[in-house]
Amino acid sequence: MVRKIRISQILLHIVILFLLFLTFFPIFEMLNKSFKTTIQDIHNPWWISFPLNFENYKLAWSYVGPYIMNTVIIAGSISAGILIVASLAAYVFARFKFPGREFLFILILVLLMIPGILSLIPSFVLVRDLNLLDRRLGVILPGIATGLPFAIFLLRTFFAGLPGELFEAGQIDGISPIQAFVNIALPLSTPILSALLIMNILNSWNEIIWARIVLTSESMRTISVGLVPFTETYFAQTRSSGPALAGYVISSLPLVIVFFFVSKQFIRGMTSGAFKM
C-alpha cells in the first residue's frame, strides 16, 4: 500500500515538474535570447551567453517605449470603468428587489456565452459611426462593455453572500443605500475587486486584435500593436530575434510589477469568489 502511494506521488511530481517546465522554459528562453547577439544565438542557442547584449533593450525601448503611455491610459481606463460600473450594477442586483431583476441578470449571463469574435464587425460599425476610430475611446468603451458581464456575475455572487445583518444594522443607524455600498460593501470586497483589477489590466494590456483595427496611426498604438511591425521589420532585416524578444520583456514588466504588489489580494479575491460561488 505504501509502495503504491509512493509510486503515485512520484508520478504526480513528474507531471507537475513537466507542467512547470512547459510553463517556465519559454519564459527563460525569451529572457535568454533577449540578451544575445545573432552570433551568440547561433553558437549557443539554449543557454546564457556572455557578455550580455543590452543593445537589444536599448533598440527595443527606443521603438516601443513611446507606446507604453497609450497602453497605461487604455488599460487603466478600461479596468477602472469595469470596476465602477460592475460594482454598482452587481450591488443593485444583489441587494435590491425590482421587477425583471432575474431576467436582466440572465441576459447578462447570456452575453458571456457569445464569442467575442462575433461582435467585431458590429462593434467596428458602431465605433466608426460614433467617429471614434483612431481614438483611445474607440478601444476603451468596447473594452469596458466586453468585461462587464463577467465582472457583474462575479461581484453579484459575492455581494449576495455578504451577511444581511451588516446592512440591516446600517439601516438602523440611518445610512443611505449609497453609504451602505461605500462604507460596508466596498471595504469587504477589496480582495475580489483586486482580483478583477488584475484580470482586466492583463486582458486590456494584451489586447491586440481590436486595438490594431481601431488604432491606425502610429502615435495612438498600444505596446502590443507596436510590437508587431517592430518584430516583422527587424527580423526581416537582420534575422535576429533578440530585439523583438527584448520588446516583449519590456511589455510584460509592468504587469509583473503590478502583480508582485497585489498578488496576495489577487489570491484572496479568487479564493473568496470561488467559495461564494
PDB file of C-alpha atoms in Angstrom:
ATOM      1  CA  MET A   1       0.000   0.000   0.000  1.00  0.00           C
ATOM      2  CA  VAL A   2       2.815   2.367   0.980  1.00  0.00           C
ATOM      3  CA  ARG A   3       4.651   1.495  -2.230  1.00  0.00           C
ATOM      4  CA  LYS A   4       1.576   2.289  -4.344  1.00  0.00           C
ATOM      5  CA  ILE A   5       1.221   5.635  -2.602  1.00  0.00           C
ATOM      6  CA  ARG A   6       4.883   6.432  -3.224  1.00  0.00           C
ATOM      7  CA  ILE A   7       4.593   5.494  -6.900  1.00  0.00           C
ATOM      8  CA  SER A   8       1.516   7.675  -7.310  1.00  0.00           C
ATOM      9  CA  GLN A   9       3.275  10.560  -5.558  1.00  0.00           C
ATOM     10  CA  ILE A  10       6.321  10.151  -7.798  1.00  0.00           C
ATOM     11  CA  LEU A  11       4.144  10.156 -10.915  1.00  0.00           C
ATOM     12  CA  LEU A  12       2.278  13.194  -9.644  1.00  0.00           C
ATOM     13  CA  HIS A  13       5.543  15.055  -9.053  1.00  0.00           C
ATOM     14  CA  ILE A  14       6.783  14.094 -12.518  1.00  0.00           C
ATOM     15  CA  VAL A  15       3.623  15.504 -14.089  1.00  0.00           C
ATOM     16  CA  ILE A  16       3.912  18.701 -12.022  1.00  0.00           C
ATOM     17  CA  LEU A  17       7.577  19.134 -12.968  1.00  0.00           C
ATOM     18  CA  PHE A  18       6.739  18.590 -16.628  1.00  0.00           C
ATOM     19  CA  LEU A  19       3.987  21.223 -16.491  1.00  0.00           C
ATOM     20  CA  LEU A  20       6.347  23.637 -14.727  1.00  0.00           C
ATOM     21  CA  PHE A  21       8.916  23.030 -17.458  1.00  0.00           C
ATOM     22  CA  LEU A  22       6.347  23.767 -20.171  1.00  0.00           C
ATOM     23  CA  THR A  23       5.400  26.966 -18.345  1.00  0.00           C
ATOM     24  CA  PHE A  24       8.792  28.413 -17.439  1.00  0.00           C
ATOM     25  CA  PHE A  25      11.117  27.209 -20.203  1.00  0.00           C
ATOM     26  CA  PRO A  26       9.617  29.540 -22.859  1.00  0.00           C
ATOM     27  CA  ILE A  27       9.955  32.442 -20.395  1.00  0.00           C
ATOM     28  CA  PHE A  28      13.575  31.517 -19.713  1.00  0.00           C
ATOM     29  CA  GLU A  29      14.312  31.291 -23.432  1.00  0.00           C
ATOM     30  CA  MET A  30      12.688  34.664 -24.059  1.00  0.00           C
ATOM     31  CA  LEU A  31      14.880  36.266 -21.391  1.00  0.00           C
ATOM     32  CA  ASN A  32      17.936  34.322 -22.544  1.00  0.00           C
ATOM     33  CA  LYS A  33      17.670  35.225 -26.224  1.00  0.00           C
ATOM     34  CA  SER A  34      16.771  38.843 -25.478  1.00  0.00           C
ATOM     35  CA  PHE A  35      20.351  39.355 -24.220  1.00  0.00           C
ATOM     36  CA  LYS A  36      22.052  37.681 -27.195  1.00  0.00           C
ATOM     37  CA  THR A  37      23.508  38.835 -30.459  1.00  0.00           C
ATOM     38  CA  THR A  38      22.808  36.829 -33.597  1.00  0.00           C
ATOM     39  CA  ILE A  39      26.244  35.165 -33.405  1.00  0.00           C
ATOM     40  CA  GLN A  40      25.767  34.201 -29.754  1.00  0.00           C
ATOM     41  CA  ASP A  41      22.359  32.733 -30.529  1.00  0.00           C
ATOM     42  CA  ILE A  42      23.765  30.628 -33.364  1.00  0.00           C
ATOM     43  CA  HIS A  43      26.673  29.230 -31.319  1.00  0.00           C
ATOM     44  CA  ASN A  44      24.798  28.774 -28.034  1.00  0.00           C
ATOM     45  CA  PRO A  45      21.029  28.728 -28.635  1.00  0.00           C
ATOM     46  CA  TRP A  46      19.924  27.085 -25.368  1.00  0.00           C
ATOM     47  CA  TRP A  47      21.987  28.640 -22.592  1.00  0.00           C
ATOM     48  CA  ILE A  48      23.191  32.008 -21.342  1.00  0.00           C
ATOM     49  CA  SER A  49      25.982  33.673 -23.301  1.00  0.00           C
ATOM     50  CA  PHE A  50      28.371  36.329 -22.028  1.00  0.00           C
ATOM     51  CA  PRO A  51      28.796  39.234 -22.338  1.00  0.00           C
ATOM     52  CA  LEU A  52      25.118  40.111 -22.127  1.00  0.00           C
ATOM     53  CA  ASN A  53      23.956  42.280 -25.005  1.00  0.00           C
ATOM     54  CA  PHE A  54      21.982  45.243 -23.621  1.00  0.00           C
ATOM     55  CA  GLU A  55      21.826  46.901 -27.037  1.00  0.00           C
ATOM     56  CA  ASN A  56      18.732  44.788 -27.766  1.00  0.00           C
ATOM     57  CA  TYR A  57      16.907  46.522 -24.921  1.00  0.00           C
ATOM     58  CA  LYS A  58      18.061  49.988 -25.987  1.00  0.00           C
ATOM     59  CA  LEU A  59      16.787  49.356 -29.501  1.00  0.00           C
ATOM     60  CA  ALA A  60      13.502  47.836 -28.307  1.00  0.00           C
ATOM     61  CA  TRP A  61      12.887  50.677 -25.848  1.00  0.00           C
ATOM     62  CA  SER A  62      13.509  53.324 -28.492  1.00  0.00           C
ATOM     63  CA  TYR A  63      10.784  51.738 -30.604  1.00  0.00           C
ATOM     64  CA  VAL A  64       8.107  50.536 -28.153  1.00  0.00           C
ATOM     65  CA  GLY A  65       8.761  52.890 -25.224  1.00  0.00           C
ATOM     66  CA  PRO A  66       6.525  55.694 -26.582  1.00  0.00           C
ATOM     67  CA  TYR A  67       3.596  53.252 -26.775  1.00  0.00           C
ATOM     68  CA  ILE A  68       3.620  52.472 -23.047  1.00  0.00           C
ATOM     69  CA  MET A  69       1.740  55.631 -22.036  1.00  0.00           C
ATOM     70  CA  ASN A  70      -1.063  54.866 -24.502  1.00  0.00           C
ATOM     71  CA  THR A  71      -1.264  51.341 -23.102  1.00  0.00           C
ATOM     72  CA  VAL A  72      -1.352  52.551 -19.485  1.00  0.00           C
ATOM     73  CA  ILE A  73      -4.138  55.046 -20.253  1.00  0.00           C
ATOM     74  CA  ILE A  74      -6.239  52.497 -22.154  1.00  0.00           C
ATOM     75  CA  ALA A  75      -5.703  49.581 -19.752  1.00  0.00           C
ATOM     76  CA  GLY A  76      -6.246  51.771 -16.686  1.00  0.00           C
ATOM     77  CA  SER A  77      -9.404  53.360 -18.087  1.00  0.00           C
ATOM     78  CA  ILE A  78     -10.904  50.012 -19.103  1.00  0.00           C
ATOM     79  CA  SER A  79     -10.138  48.415 -15.738  1.00  0.00           C
ATOM     80  CA  ALA A  80     -11.438  51.382 -13.719  1.00  0.00           C
ATOM     81  CA  GLY A  81     -14.578  51.635 -15.847  1.00  0.00           C
ATOM     82  CA  ILE A  82     -15.353  47.945 -15.438  1.00  0.00           C
ATOM     83  CA  LEU A  83     -14.877  48.019 -11.660  1.00  0.00           C
ATOM     84  CA  ILE A  84     -17.001  51.144 -11.145  1.00  0.00           C
ATOM     85  CA  VAL A  85     -19.930  50.109 -13.343  1.00  0.00           C
ATOM     86  CA  ALA A  86     -19.839  46.409 -12.427  1.00  0.00           C
ATOM     87  CA  SER A  87     -19.666  47.002  -8.670  1.00  0.00           C
ATOM     88  CA  LEU A  88     -22.660  49.356  -8.758  1.00  0.00           C
ATOM     89  CA  ALA A  89     -24.698  47.063 -11.025  1.00  0.00           C
ATOM     90  CA  ALA A  90     -23.797  43.939  -9.051  1.00  0.00           C
ATOM     91  CA  TYR A  91     -24.720  45.625  -5.765  1.00  0.00           C
ATOM     92  CA  VAL A  92     -28.139  46.565  -7.138  1.00  0.00           C
ATOM     93  CA  PHE A  93     -28.723  43.020  -8.421  1.00  0.00           C
ATOM     94  CA  ALA A  94     -27.650  41.512  -5.089  1.00  0.00           C
ATOM     95  CA  ARG A  95     -29.269  43.815  -2.518  1.00  0.00           C
ATOM     96  CA  PHE A  96     -32.397  45.221  -4.186  1.00  0.00           C
ATOM     97  CA  LYS A  97     -35.543  43.554  -5.480  1.00  0.00           C
ATOM     98  CA  PHE A  98     -37.220  45.048  -8.541  1.00  0.00           C
ATOM     99  CA  PRO A  99     -39.340  43.723 -11.431  1.00  0.00           C
ATOM    100  CA  GLY A 100     -37.315  41.921 -14.078  1.00  0.00           C
ATOM    101  CA  ARG A 101     -34.224  41.588 -11.906  1.00  0.00           C
ATOM    102  CA  GLU A 102     -33.586  37.911 -12.638  1.00  0.00           C
ATOM    103  CA  PHE A 103     -34.445  38.304 -16.319  1.00  0.00           C
ATOM    104  CA  LEU A 104     -31.930  41.127 -16.725  1.00  0.00           C
ATOM    105  CA  PHE A 105     -29.291  39.118 -14.898  1.00  0.00           C
ATOM    106  CA  ILE A 106     -29.908  36.130 -17.184  1.00  0.00           C
ATOM    107  CA  LEU A 107     -29.446  38.416 -20.193  1.00  0.00           C
ATOM    108  CA  ILE A 108     -26.078  39.448 -18.767  1.00  0.00           C
ATOM    109  CA  LEU A 109     -25.130  35.783 -18.345  1.00  0.00           C
ATOM    110  CA  VAL A 110     -26.131  35.123 -21.965  1.00  0.00           C
ATOM    111  CA  LEU A 111     -23.556  37.705 -23.052  1.00  0.00           C
ATOM    112  CA  LEU A 112     -20.868  35.510 -21.502  1.00  0.00           C
ATOM    113  CA  MET A 113     -21.764  32.748 -23.968  1.00  0.00           C
ATOM    114  CA  ILE A 114     -21.255  34.888 -27.086  1.00  0.00           C
ATOM    115  CA  PRO A 115     -17.747  34.611 -28.611  1.00  0.00           C
ATOM    116  CA  GLY A 116     -16.054  37.980 -28.758  1.00  0.00           C
ATOM    117  CA  ILE A 117     -15.040  37.492 -32.391  1.00  0.00           C
ATOM    118  CA  LEU A 118     -18.716  37.647 -33.424  1.00  0.00           C
ATOM    119  CA  SER A 119     -19.005  41.228 -32.180  1.00  0.00           C
ATOM    120  CA  LEU A 120     -16.001  42.578 -34.098  1.00  0.00           C
ATOM    121  CA  ILE A 121     -17.890  43.817 -37.167  1.00  0.00           C
ATOM    122  CA  PRO A 122     -20.909  45.288 -35.285  1.00  0.00           C
ATOM    123  CA  SER A 123     -18.547  46.964 -32.818  1.00  0.00           C
ATOM    124  CA  PHE A 124     -16.435  48.386 -35.637  1.00  0.00           C
ATOM    125  CA  VAL A 125     -19.507  49.805 -37.385  1.00  0.00           C
ATOM    126  CA  LEU A 126     -20.691  51.375 -34.116  1.00  0.00           C
ATOM    127  CA  VAL A 127     -17.274  52.870 -33.342  1.00  0.00           C
ATOM    128  CA  ARG A 128     -16.992  54.209 -36.898  1.00  0.00           C
ATOM    129  CA  ASP A 129     -20.446  55.809 -36.748  1.00  0.00           C
ATOM    130  CA  LEU A 130     -19.541  57.451 -33.424  1.00  0.00           C
ATOM    131  CA  ASN A 131     -16.372  58.847 -35.026  1.00  0.00           C
ATOM    132  CA  LEU A 132     -14.148  57.041 -32.520  1.00  0.00           C
ATOM    133  CA  LEU A 133     -11.746  55.385 -34.976  1.00  0.00           C
ATOM    134  CA  ASP A 134      -8.080  56.049 -34.183  1.00  0.00           C
ATOM    135  CA  ARG A 135      -9.057  57.401 -30.773  1.00  0.00           C
ATOM    136  CA  ARG A 136      -8.472  55.867 -27.358  1.00  0.00           C
ATOM    137  CA  LEU A 137     -12.191  55.909 -26.580  1.00  0.00           C
ATOM    138  CA  GLY A 138     -12.703  53.574 -29.541  1.00  0.00           C
ATOM    139  CA  VAL A 139     -10.804  50.921 -27.579  1.00  0.00           C
ATOM    140  CA  ILE A 140     -11.809  51.921 -24.045  1.00  0.00           C
ATOM    141  CA  LEU A 141     -15.615  51.887 -24.401  1.00  0.00           C
ATOM    142  CA  PRO A 142     -15.862  48.470 -26.162  1.00  0.00           C
ATOM    143  CA  GLY A 143     -13.307  47.123 -23.676  1.00  0.00           C
ATOM    144  CA  ILE A 144     -15.495  48.162 -20.751  1.00  0.00           C
ATOM    145  CA  ALA A 145     -18.594  46.677 -22.388  1.00  0.00           C
ATOM    146  CA  THR A 146     -16.779  43.392 -23.038  1.00  0.00           C
ATOM    147  CA  GLY A 147     -15.545  42.994 -19.468  1.00  0.00           C
ATOM    148  CA  LEU A 148     -18.768  43.946 -17.678  1.00  0.00           C
ATOM    149  CA  PRO A 149     -20.762  40.662 -17.878  1.00  0.00           C
ATOM    150  CA  PHE A 150     -18.192  38.506 -16.075  1.00  0.00           C
ATOM    151  CA  ALA A 151     -17.413  41.218 -13.518  1.00  0.00           C
ATOM    152  CA  ILE A 152     -21.112  41.736 -12.721  1.00  0.00           C
ATOM    153  CA  PHE A 153     -21.636  37.984 -12.398  1.00  0.00           C
ATOM    154  CA  LEU A 154     -18.685  37.554 -10.020  1.00  0.00           C
ATOM    155  CA  LEU A 155     -19.435  40.603  -7.874  1.00  0.00           C
ATOM    156  CA  ARG A 156     -23.161  39.921  -7.675  1.00  0.00           C
ATOM    157  CA  THR A 157     -22.430  36.454  -6.318  1.00  0.00           C
ATOM    158  CA  PHE A 158     -20.025  37.943  -3.788  1.00  0.00           C
ATOM    159  CA  PHE A 159     -22.345  40.745  -2.632  1.00  0.00           C
ATOM    160  CA  ALA A 160     -25.260  38.311  -2.300  1.00  0.00           C
ATOM    161  CA  GLY A 161     -23.170  36.240   0.107  1.00  0.00           C
ATOM    162  CA  LEU A 162     -22.429  39.105   2.482  1.00  0.00           C
ATOM    163  CA  PRO A 163     -24.282  38.915   5.836  1.00  0.00           C
ATOM    164  CA  GLY A 164     -27.571  40.810   5.633  1.00  0.00           C
ATOM    165  CA  GLU A 165     -27.220  41.807   9.294  1.00  0.00           C
ATOM    166  CA  LEU A 166     -24.483  44.266   8.354  1.00  0.00           C
ATOM    167  CA  PHE A 167     -26.789  46.193   6.042  1.00  0.00           C
ATOM    168  CA  GLU A 168     -29.706  45.981   8.487  1.00  0.00           C
ATOM    169  CA  ALA A 169     -27.502  47.497  11.186  1.00  0.00           C
ATOM    170  CA  GLY A 170     -26.584  50.250   8.761  1.00  0.00           C
ATOM    171  CA  GLN A 171     -30.244  50.976   8.077  1.00  0.00           C
ATOM    172  CA  ILE A 172     -30.878  51.241  11.817  1.00  0.00           C
ATOM    173  CA  ASP A 173     -28.048  53.777  12.034  1.00  0.00           C
ATOM    174  CA  GLY A 174     -29.745  55.762   9.277  1.00  0.00           C
ATOM    175  CA  ILE A 175     -27.256  55.356   6.435  1.00  0.00           C
ATOM    176  CA  SER A 176     -28.470  55.533   2.834  1.00  0.00           C
ATOM    177  CA  PRO A 177     -28.091  52.701   0.277  1.00  0.00           C
ATOM    178  CA  ILE A 178     -25.162  54.551  -1.343  1.00  0.00           C
ATOM    179  CA  GLN A 179     -23.470  54.936   2.041  1.00  0.00           C
ATOM    180  CA  ALA A 180     -24.011  51.230   2.728  1.00  0.00           C
ATOM    181  CA  PHE A 181     -22.402  50.435  -0.617  1.00  0.00           C
ATOM    182  CA  VAL A 182     -19.393  52.689   0.007  1.00  0.00           C
ATOM    183  CA  ASN A 183     -18.869  52.008   3.725  1.00  0.00           C
ATOM    184  CA  ILE A 184     -19.882  48.338   4.004  1.00  0.00           C
ATOM    185  CA  ALA A 185     -19.871  46.513   0.668  1.00  0.00           C
ATOM    186  CA  LEU A 186     -16.763  48.009  -0.937  1.00  0.00           C
ATOM    187  CA  PRO A 187     -14.366  47.531   2.017  1.00  0.00           C
ATOM    188  CA  LEU A 188     -15.425  43.887   2.330  1.00  0.00           C
ATOM    189  CA  SER A 189     -14.979  43.306  -1.404  1.00  0.00           C
ATOM    190  CA  THR A 190     -11.422  44.661  -1.661  1.00  0.00           C
ATOM    191  CA  PRO A 191      -9.845  41.229  -2.374  1.00  0.00           C
ATOM    192  CA  ILE A 192     -12.235  40.303  -5.174  1.00  0.00           C
ATOM    193  CA  LEU A 193     -12.035  43.815  -6.642  1.00  0.00           C
ATOM    194  CA  SER A 194      -8.246  43.473  -6.653  1.00  0.00           C
ATOM    195  CA  ALA A 195      -8.538  40.149  -8.476  1.00  0.00           C
ATOM    196  CA  LEU A 196     -10.843  41.684 -11.077  1.00  0.00           C
ATOM    197  CA  LEU A 197      -8.499  44.651 -11.440  1.00  0.00           C
ATOM    198  CA  ILE A 198      -5.544  42.396 -12.234  1.00  0.00           C
ATOM    199  CA  MET A 199      -7.550  40.277 -14.674  1.00  0.00           C
ATOM    200  CA  ASN A 200      -8.870  43.306 -16.549  1.00  0.00           C
ATOM    201  CA  ILE A 201      -5.491  45.037 -16.674  1.00  0.00           C
ATOM    202  CA  LEU A 202      -3.973  41.838 -18.057  1.00  0.00           C
ATOM    203  CA  ASN A 203      -6.672  41.425 -20.704  1.00  0.00           C
ATOM    204  CA  SER A 204      -6.653  45.053 -21.833  1.00  0.00           C
ATOM    205  CA  TRP A 205      -2.844  45.316 -21.753  1.00  0.00           C
ATOM    206  CA  ASN A 206      -2.511  42.301 -24.057  1.00  0.00           C
ATOM    207  CA  GLU A 207      -5.401  43.273 -26.365  1.00  0.00           C
ATOM    208  CA  ILE A 208      -4.154  43.331 -29.945  1.00  0.00           C
ATOM    209  CA  ILE A 209      -6.899  42.430 -32.449  1.00  0.00           C
ATOM    210  CA  TRP A 210      -9.370  45.191 -31.606  1.00  0.00           C
ATOM    211  CA  ALA A 211      -6.644  47.741 -30.864  1.00  0.00           C
ATOM    212  CA  ARG A 212      -4.996  47.049 -34.211  1.00  0.00           C
ATOM    213  CA  ILE A 213      -8.314  47.508 -36.032  1.00  0.00           C
ATOM    214  CA  VAL A 214      -9.235  50.787 -34.332  1.00  0.00           C
ATOM    215  CA  LEU A 215      -5.872  52.480 -33.701  1.00  0.00           C
ATOM    216  CA  THR A 216      -4.444  53.081 -37.165  1.00  0.00           C
ATOM    217  CA  SER A 217      -1.950  55.914 -36.604  1.00  0.00           C
ATOM    218  CA  GLU A 218       1.456  55.218 -35.099  1.00  0.00           C
ATOM    219  CA  SER A 219       1.061  57.790 -32.319  1.00  0.00           C
ATOM    220  CA  MET A 220      -2.043  56.012 -30.965  1.00  0.00           C
ATOM    221  CA  ARG A 221      -0.660  52.473 -30.914  1.00  0.00           C
ATOM    222  CA  THR A 222      -0.533  50.363 -27.781  1.00  0.00           C
ATOM    223  CA  ILE A 223       2.579  48.380 -26.977  1.00  0.00           C
ATOM    224  CA  SER A 224       1.041  45.085 -28.169  1.00  0.00           C
ATOM    225  CA  VAL A 225       0.175  46.630 -31.529  1.00  0.00           C
ATOM    226  CA  GLY A 226       3.534  48.379 -31.832  1.00  0.00           C
ATOM    227  CA  LEU A 227       5.488  45.178 -31.255  1.00  0.00           C
ATOM    228  CA  VAL A 228       4.035  43.555 -34.383  1.00  0.00           C
ATOM    229  CA  PRO A 229       5.629  45.809 -37.046  1.00  0.00           C
ATOM    230  CA  PHE A 230       8.798  46.085 -34.943  1.00  0.00           C
ATOM    231  CA  THR A 231       9.158  42.296 -34.873  1.00  0.00           C
ATOM    232  CA  GLU A 232       8.301  41.845 -38.537  1.00  0.00           C
ATOM    233  CA  THR A 233      10.562  44.636 -39.796  1.00  0.00           C
ATOM    234  CA  TYR A 234      13.615  43.976 -37.646  1.00  0.00           C
ATOM    235  CA  PHE A 235      13.586  40.193 -38.032  1.00  0.00           C
ATOM    236  CA  ALA A 236      13.164  40.505 -41.809  1.00  0.00           C
ATOM    237  CA  GLN A 237      16.169  42.833 -41.988  1.00  0.00           C
ATOM    238  CA  THR A 238      18.570  41.153 -39.555  1.00  0.00           C
ATOM    239  CA  ARG A 239      17.222  37.649 -38.837  1.00  0.00           C
ATOM    240  CA  SER A 240      17.829  38.406 -35.166  1.00  0.00           C
ATOM    241  CA  SER A 241      15.133  37.722 -32.588  1.00  0.00           C
ATOM    242  CA  GLY A 242      16.946  39.470 -29.709  1.00  0.00           C
ATOM    243  CA  PRO A 243      15.481  42.992 -30.047  1.00  0.00           C
ATOM    244  CA  ALA A 244      11.951  41.664 -30.600  1.00  0.00           C
ATOM    245  CA  LEU A 245      12.157  39.428 -27.520  1.00  0.00           C
ATOM    246  CA  ALA A 246      13.577  42.348 -25.532  1.00  0.00           C
ATOM    247  CA  GLY A 247      10.479  44.290 -26.570  1.00  0.00           C
ATOM    248  CA  TYR A 248       8.256  41.511 -25.241  1.00  0.00           C
ATOM    249  CA  VAL A 249      10.149  41.518 -21.942  1.00  0.00           C
ATOM    250  CA  ILE A 250       9.697  45.297 -21.654  1.00  0.00           C
ATOM    251  CA  SER A 251       5.978  44.989 -22.400  1.00  0.00           C
ATOM    252  CA  SER A 252       5.497  42.342 -19.713  1.00  0.00           C
ATOM    253  CA  LEU A 253       7.475  44.057 -16.934  1.00  0.00           C
ATOM    254  CA  PRO A 254       4.685  46.465 -15.838  1.00  0.00           C
ATOM    255  CA  LEU A 255       2.296  43.528 -15.426  1.00  0.00           C
ATOM    256  CA  VAL A 256       4.857  41.585 -13.388  1.00  0.00           C
ATOM    257  CA  ILE A 257       5.459  44.596 -11.133  1.00  0.00           C
ATOM    258  CA  VAL A 258       1.741  45.210 -10.578  1.00  0.00           C
ATOM    259  CA  PHE A 259       1.105  41.541  -9.802  1.00  0.00           C
ATOM    260  CA  PHE A 260       4.058  41.479  -7.393  1.00  0.00           C
ATOM    261  CA  PHE A 261       2.477  44.205  -5.264  1.00  0.00           C
ATOM    262  CA  VAL A 262      -1.096  42.890  -5.290  1.00  0.00           C
ATOM    263  CA  SER A 263      -0.554  39.125  -5.563  1.00  0.00           C
ATOM    264  CA  LYS A 264      -1.867  38.451  -2.045  1.00  0.00           C
ATOM    265  CA  GLN A 265      -5.041  40.409  -2.722  1.00  0.00           C
ATOM    266  CA  PHE A 266      -5.417  38.625  -6.068  1.00  0.00           C
ATOM    267  CA  ILE A 267      -5.181  35.159  -4.484  1.00  0.00           C
ATOM    268  CA  ARG A 268      -7.551  36.136  -1.668  1.00  0.00           C
ATOM    269  CA  GLY A 269     -10.008  37.545  -4.183  1.00  0.00           C
ATOM    270  CA  MET A 270     -10.006  34.464  -6.391  1.00  0.00           C
ATOM    271  CA  THR A 271     -10.450  32.086  -3.449  1.00  0.00           C
ATOM    272  CA  SER A 272     -13.170  34.193  -1.817  1.00  0.00           C
ATOM    273  CA  GLY A 273     -15.025  34.409  -5.125  1.00  0.00           C
ATOM    274  CA  ALA A 274     -14.743  30.662  -5.577  1.00  0.00           C
ATOM    275  CA  PHE A 275     -16.087  29.964  -2.090  1.00  0.00           C
ATOM    276  CA  LYS A 276     -19.008  32.338  -2.565  1.00  0.00           C
ATOM    277  CA  MET A 277     -19.986  30.606  -5.805  1.00  0.00           C
TER     278      MET A 277
END
